[in-house]
Coordinates of C-alpha atoms and ligand atoms in Angstrom, one line a residue:
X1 CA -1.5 5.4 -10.6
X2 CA -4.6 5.1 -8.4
X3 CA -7.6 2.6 -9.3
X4 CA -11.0 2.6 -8.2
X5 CA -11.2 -0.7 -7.4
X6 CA -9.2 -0.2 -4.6
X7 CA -12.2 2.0 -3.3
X8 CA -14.5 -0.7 -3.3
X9 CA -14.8 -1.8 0.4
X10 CA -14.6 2.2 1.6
X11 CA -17.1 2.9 -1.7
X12 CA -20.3 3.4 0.4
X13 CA -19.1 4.8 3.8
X14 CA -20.7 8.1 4.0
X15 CA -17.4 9.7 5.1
X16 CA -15.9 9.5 1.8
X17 CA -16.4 11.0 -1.7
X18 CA -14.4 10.5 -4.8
X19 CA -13.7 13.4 -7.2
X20 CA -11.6 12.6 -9.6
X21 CA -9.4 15.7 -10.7
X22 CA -5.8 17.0 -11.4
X23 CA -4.1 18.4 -8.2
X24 CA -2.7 21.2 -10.9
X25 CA -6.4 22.1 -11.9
X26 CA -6.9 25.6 -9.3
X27 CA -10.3 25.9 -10.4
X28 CA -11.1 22.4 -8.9
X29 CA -9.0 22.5 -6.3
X30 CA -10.6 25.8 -5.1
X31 CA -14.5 24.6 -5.7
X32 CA -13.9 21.4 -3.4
X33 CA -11.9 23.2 -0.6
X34 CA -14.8 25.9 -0.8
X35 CA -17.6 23.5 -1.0
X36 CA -16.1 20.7 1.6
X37 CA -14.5 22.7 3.8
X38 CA -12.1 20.6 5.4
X39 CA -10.0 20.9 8.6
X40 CA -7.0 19.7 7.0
X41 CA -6.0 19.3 4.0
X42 CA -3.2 15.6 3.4
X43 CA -1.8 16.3 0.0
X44 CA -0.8 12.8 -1.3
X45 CA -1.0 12.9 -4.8
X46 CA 1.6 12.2 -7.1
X47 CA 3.7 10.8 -9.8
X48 CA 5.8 8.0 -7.7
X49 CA 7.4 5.6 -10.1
X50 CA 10.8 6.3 -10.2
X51 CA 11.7 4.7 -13.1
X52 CA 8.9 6.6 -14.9
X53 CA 10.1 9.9 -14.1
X54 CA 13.5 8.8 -16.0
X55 CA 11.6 8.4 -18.7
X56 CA 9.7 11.3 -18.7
X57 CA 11.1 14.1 -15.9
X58 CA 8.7 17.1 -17.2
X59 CA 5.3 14.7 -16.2
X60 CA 6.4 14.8 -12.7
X61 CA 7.8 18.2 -12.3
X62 CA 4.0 18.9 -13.6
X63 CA 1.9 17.3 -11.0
X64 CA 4.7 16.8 -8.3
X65 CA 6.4 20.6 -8.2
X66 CA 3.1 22.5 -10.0
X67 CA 0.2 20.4 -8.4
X68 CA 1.9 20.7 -4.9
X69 CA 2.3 24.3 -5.7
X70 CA -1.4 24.9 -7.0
X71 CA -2.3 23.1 -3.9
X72 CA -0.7 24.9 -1.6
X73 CA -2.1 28.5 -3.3
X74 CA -5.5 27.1 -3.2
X75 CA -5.1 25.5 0.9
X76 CA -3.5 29.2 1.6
X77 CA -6.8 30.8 0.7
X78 CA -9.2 29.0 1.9
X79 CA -6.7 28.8 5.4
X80 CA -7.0 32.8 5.2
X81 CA -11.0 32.6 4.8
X82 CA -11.5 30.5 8.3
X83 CA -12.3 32.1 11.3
X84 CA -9.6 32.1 14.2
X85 CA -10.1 28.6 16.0
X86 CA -10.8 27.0 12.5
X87 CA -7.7 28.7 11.2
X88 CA -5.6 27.9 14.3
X89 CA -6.5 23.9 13.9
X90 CA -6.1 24.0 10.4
X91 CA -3.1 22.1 8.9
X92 CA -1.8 21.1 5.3
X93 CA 0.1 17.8 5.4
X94 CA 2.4 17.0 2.8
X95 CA 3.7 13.3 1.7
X96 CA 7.1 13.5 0.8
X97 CA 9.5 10.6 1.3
X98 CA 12.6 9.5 2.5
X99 CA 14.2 9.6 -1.2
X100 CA 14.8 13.7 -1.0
X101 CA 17.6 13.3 1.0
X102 CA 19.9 11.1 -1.5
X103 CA 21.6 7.8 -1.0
X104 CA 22.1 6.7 2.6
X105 CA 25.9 6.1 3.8
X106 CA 26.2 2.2 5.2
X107 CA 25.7 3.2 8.8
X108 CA 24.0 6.6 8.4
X109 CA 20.5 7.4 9.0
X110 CA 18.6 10.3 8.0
X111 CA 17.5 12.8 10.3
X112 CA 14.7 15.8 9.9
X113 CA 18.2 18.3 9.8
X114 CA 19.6 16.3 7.0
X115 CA 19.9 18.4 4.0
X116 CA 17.6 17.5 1.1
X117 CA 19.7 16.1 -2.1
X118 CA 17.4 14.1 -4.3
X119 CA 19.2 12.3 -7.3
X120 CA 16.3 11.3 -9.5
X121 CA 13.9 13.2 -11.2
X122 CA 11.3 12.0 -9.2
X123 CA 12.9 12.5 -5.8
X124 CA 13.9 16.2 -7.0
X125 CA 10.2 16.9 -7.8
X126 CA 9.5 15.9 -4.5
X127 CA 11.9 17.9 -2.8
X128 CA 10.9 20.9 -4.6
X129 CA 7.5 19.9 -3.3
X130 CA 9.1 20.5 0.4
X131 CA 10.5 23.7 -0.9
X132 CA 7.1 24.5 -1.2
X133 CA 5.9 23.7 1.6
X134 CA 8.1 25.6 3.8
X135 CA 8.5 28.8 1.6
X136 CA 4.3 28.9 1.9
X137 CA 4.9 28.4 5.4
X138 CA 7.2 30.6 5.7
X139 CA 5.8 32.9 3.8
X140 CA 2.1 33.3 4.7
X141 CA 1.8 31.3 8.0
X142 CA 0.6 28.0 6.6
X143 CA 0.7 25.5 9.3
X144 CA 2.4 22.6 7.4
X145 CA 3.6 19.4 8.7
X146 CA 5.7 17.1 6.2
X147 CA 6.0 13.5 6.6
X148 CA 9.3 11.9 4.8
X149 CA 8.1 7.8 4.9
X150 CA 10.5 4.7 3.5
X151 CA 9.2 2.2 1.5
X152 CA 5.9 1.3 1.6
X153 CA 4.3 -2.4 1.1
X154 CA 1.4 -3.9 1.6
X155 CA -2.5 -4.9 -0.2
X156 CA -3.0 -3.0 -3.2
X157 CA 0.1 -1.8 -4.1
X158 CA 0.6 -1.2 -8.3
X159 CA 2.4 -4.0 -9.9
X160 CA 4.9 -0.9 -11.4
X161 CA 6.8 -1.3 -7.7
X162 CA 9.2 -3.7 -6.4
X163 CA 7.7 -5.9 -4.1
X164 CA 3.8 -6.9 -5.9
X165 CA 5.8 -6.7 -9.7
X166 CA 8.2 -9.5 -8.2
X167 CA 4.9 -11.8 -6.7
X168 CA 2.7 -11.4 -9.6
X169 CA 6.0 -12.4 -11.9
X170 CA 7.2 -14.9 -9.6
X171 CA 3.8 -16.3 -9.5
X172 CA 3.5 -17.3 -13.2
X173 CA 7.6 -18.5 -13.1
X174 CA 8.3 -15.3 -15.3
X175 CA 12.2 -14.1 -15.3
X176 CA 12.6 -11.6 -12.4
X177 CA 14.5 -8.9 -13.5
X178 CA 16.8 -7.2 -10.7
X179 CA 18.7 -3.9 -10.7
X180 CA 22.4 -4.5 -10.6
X181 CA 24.1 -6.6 -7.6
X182 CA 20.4 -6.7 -6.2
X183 CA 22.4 -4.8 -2.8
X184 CA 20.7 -1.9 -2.6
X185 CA 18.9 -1.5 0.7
X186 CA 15.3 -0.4 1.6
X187 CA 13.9 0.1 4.8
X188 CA 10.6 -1.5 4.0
X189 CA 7.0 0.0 5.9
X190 CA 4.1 -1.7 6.2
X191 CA 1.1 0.6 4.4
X192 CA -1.1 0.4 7.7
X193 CA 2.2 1.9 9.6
X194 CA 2.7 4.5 7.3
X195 CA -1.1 5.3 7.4
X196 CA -0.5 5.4 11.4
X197 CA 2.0 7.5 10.8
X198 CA 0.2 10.4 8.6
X199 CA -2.9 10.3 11.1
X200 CA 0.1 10.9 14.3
X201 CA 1.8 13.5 12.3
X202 CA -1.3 15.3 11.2
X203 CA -2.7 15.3 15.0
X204 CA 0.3 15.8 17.1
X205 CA 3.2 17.0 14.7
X206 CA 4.2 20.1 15.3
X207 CA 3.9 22.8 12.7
X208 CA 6.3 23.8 10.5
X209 CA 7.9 20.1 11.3
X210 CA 9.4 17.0 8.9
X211 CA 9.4 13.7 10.6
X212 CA 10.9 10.7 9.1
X213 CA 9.0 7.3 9.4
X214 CA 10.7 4.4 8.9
X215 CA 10.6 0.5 9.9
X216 CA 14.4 0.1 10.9
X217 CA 14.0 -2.8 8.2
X218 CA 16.4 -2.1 6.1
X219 CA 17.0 -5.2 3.4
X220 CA 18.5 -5.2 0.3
X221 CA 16.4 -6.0 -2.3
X222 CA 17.7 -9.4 -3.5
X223 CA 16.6 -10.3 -0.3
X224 CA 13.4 -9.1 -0.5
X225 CA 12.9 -10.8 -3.5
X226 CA 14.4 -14.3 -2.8
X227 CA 11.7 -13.6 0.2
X228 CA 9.1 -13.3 -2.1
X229 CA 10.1 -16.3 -4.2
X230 CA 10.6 -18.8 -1.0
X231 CA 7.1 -17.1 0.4
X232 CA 5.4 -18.3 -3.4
X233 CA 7.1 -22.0 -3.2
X234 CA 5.3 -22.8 -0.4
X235 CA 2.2 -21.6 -1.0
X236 CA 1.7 -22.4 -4.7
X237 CA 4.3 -25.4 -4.6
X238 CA 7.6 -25.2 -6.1
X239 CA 5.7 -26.7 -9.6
X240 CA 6.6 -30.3 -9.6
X241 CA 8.6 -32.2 -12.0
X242 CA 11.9 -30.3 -12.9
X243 CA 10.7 -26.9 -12.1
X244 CA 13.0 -25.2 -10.1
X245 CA 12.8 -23.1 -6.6
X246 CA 11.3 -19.8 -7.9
X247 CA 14.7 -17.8 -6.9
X248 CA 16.5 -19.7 -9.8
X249 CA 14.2 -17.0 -11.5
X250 CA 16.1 -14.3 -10.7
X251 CA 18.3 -12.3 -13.2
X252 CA 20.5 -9.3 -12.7
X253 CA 20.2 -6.7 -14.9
X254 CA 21.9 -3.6 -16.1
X255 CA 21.1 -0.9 -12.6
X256 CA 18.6 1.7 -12.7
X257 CA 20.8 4.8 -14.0
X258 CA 21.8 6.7 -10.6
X259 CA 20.4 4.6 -8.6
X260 CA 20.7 5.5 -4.8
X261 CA 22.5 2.6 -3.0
X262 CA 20.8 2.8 0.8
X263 CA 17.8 4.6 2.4
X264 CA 17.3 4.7 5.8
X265 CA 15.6 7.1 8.7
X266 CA 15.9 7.7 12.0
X267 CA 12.1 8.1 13.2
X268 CA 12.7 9.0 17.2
X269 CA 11.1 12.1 16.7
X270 CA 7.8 10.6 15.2
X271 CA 8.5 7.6 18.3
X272 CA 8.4 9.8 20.5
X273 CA 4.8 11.4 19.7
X274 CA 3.7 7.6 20.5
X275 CA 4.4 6.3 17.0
X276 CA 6.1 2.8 16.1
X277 CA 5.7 0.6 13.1
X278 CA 3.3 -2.7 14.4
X279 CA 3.6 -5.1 11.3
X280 CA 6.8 -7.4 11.1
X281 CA 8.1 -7.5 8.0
X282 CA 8.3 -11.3 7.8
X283 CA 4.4 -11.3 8.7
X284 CA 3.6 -8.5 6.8
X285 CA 5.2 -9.8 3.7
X286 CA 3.7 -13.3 4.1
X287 CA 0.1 -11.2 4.2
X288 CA 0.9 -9.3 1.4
X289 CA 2.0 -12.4 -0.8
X290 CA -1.3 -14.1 0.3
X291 CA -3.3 -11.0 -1.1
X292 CA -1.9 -11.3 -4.4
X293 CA -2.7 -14.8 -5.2
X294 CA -5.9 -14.4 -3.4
X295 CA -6.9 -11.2 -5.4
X296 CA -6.3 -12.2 -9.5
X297 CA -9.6 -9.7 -10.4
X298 CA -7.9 -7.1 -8.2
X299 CA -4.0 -7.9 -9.9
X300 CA -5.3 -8.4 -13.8
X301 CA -7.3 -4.8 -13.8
X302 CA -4.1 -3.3 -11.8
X303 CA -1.5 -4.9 -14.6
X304 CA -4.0 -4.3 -17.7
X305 CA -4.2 -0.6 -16.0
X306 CA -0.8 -0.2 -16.5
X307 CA -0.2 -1.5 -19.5
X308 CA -2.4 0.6 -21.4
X309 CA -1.4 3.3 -19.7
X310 CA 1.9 2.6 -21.0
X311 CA 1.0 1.7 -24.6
X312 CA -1.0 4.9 -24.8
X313 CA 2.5 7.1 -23.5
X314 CA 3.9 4.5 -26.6
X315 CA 1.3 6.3 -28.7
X316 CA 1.6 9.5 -28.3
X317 CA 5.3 9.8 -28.1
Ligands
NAD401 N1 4.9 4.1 -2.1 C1 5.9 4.4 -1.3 O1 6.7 3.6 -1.0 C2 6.0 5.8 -0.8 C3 7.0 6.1 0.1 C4 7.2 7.4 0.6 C5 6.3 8.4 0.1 N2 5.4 8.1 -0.9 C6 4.5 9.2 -1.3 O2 3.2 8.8 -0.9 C7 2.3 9.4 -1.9 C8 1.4 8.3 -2.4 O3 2.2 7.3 -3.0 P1 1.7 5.9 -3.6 O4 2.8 5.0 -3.4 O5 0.3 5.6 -3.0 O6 1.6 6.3 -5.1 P2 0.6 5.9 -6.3 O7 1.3 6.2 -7.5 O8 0.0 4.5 -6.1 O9 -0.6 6.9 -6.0 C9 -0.5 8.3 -6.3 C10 -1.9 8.9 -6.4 O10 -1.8 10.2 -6.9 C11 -2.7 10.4 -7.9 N3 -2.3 11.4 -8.9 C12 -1.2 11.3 -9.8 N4 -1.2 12.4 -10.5 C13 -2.2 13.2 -10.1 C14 -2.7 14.5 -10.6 N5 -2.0 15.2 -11.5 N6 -3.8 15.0 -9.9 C15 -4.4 14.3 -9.0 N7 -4.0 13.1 -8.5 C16 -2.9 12.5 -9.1 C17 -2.9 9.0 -8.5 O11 -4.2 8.9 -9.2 C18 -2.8 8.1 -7.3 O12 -4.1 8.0 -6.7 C19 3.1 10.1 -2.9 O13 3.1 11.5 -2.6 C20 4.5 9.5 -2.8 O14 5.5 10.4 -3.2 C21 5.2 6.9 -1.3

């Protein structure tokens, strides 16, 4: 789901390189860790729509269960290769989420101890992903350090997710489809936070540790989106004449199959390594509504992206 784009203001800083590959390809994977020789490897890439991977389960179990896996083969011998410091200060970070663990009771909160018990296929590859990452831990010594984050928002994000699909719909009065009641809950992380959160985990996490990183901003997602709608009224106008507010907009409709009713996390453990989430959720959401009407280049490549993506799956299946 990644565009280039997005690279743009980062495109030139001599620090960074783009190579684009599949995380499943061990040839690749291999040359770049040989050739760039890294201190630590943050394995991030993925399949991450959910409602995708109901659609089609076997794409993620490919780059989510075998990529992570090829990955971790690949990180496990170059690890071997280093000399002692290197190899001592060497650590493999993986990105899971806060989804492996299932559906959240009303007051619970998920802890690192919880046991994992995804419900969709995406959230099961991703768990298997952690299985992963112990058992090579476990197994040959890899230092690994997981990272289970909520809900991420913020700049950038692909129209296929809740919170940019609702602005960019909202913003031309389109219907806003919502999963069922609208109640389920999401604790909601701005993207800086959660990139605060990686670098604190990679450098102070203990090894062989999961910490959970979440906003304690949980909202269902009705509320979100009438939000989102209020956030567009007053900065686009409600329309004049007879339009109405944008929230008349709204229309429930038939729930995501399985859908898990409540996330939420308890990050002491990642608070305590100095770690908090900086960006209020009403500020943060404001920012992120701004970016999108300020950013129409940015939004029509992201939505054309995705739409021929999605009429070239139409194609081939
Ligand atoms: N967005 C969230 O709210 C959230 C929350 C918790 C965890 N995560 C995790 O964070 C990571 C990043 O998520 P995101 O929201 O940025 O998702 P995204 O879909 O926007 O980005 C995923 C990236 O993985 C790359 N990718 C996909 N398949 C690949 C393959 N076979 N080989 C190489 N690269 C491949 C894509 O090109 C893209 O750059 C994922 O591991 C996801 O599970 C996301």
């Amino acid at each position: 789901a990644g565009m280039r784009t997005s690279l743009a203001e980062v495109a030139d800083h001599p620090q960074h390189l783009l190579v684009e590959g599949d995380v499943a390809d061990a040839a690749l994977v291999r040359e770049l860790l040989v050739e760039h020789r890294p201190r630590a490897v943050l394995h991030l890439a993925a399949e991450t729509h959910v409602d995708r991977s109901i659609d089609e389960p076997p794409q993620f179990a490919r780059t989510n269960v075998l990529g992570t896996c090829t990955l971790l083969d690949q990180a496990t011998r170059y690890w071997m290769g280093l000399s002692g410091g290197e190899r001592d200060r060497f650590r493999f970070l993986f990105m899971s989420t806060d989804e492996v663990f299932g559906a959240a009771g009303p007051n619970e909160k998920f802890t690192a101890e919880s046991p994992l018990a995804a419900n969709s296929p995406y959230a099961a590859s991703k768990a298997a992903g952690e299985h992963l990452v112990h058992a090579f831990a476990h197994t040959y010594g890899l230092p690994v350090v997981t990272i289970n984050p909520t809900n991420n928002y913020g700049p950038r994000q692909l129209p296929e997710k809740l919170i940019p699909k609702m602005i960019l719909a909202a913003g031309r009065r389109e219907e806003l489809p919502l999963y069922g009641d609208g109640l389920q809950e999401r604790d909601w992380l701005h993207v800086d936070d959660c990139c605060q959160a990686i670098r604190t985990v990679l450098r102070s996490g203990v090894v062989g540790s999961r910490y959970l990183a979440g906003a304690d901003n949980c909202l269902a997602n009705l509320v979100v989106v009438e939000r989102i709608c209020e956030l567009l009224d007053s900065a686009l106008g409600v329309g004049g004449g007879d339009a109405p507010a944008r929230r008349e907009l709204i229309r429930h409709v038939t729930d995501r199959p399985g859908h898990d009713r409540r996330y939420a996390v308890d990050s002491g453990p990642l608070r305590r390594l100095g770690w908090g989430p900086r960006v209020d959720f009403t500020q943060g959401l404001r920012e992120t509504v701004q970016w999108y009407v300020q950013n129409p280049t940015w939004t029509v490549a992201a939505e054309g992206a995705l739409q021929r993506r999605d009429s070239a799956e139409l194609a081939a299946g």
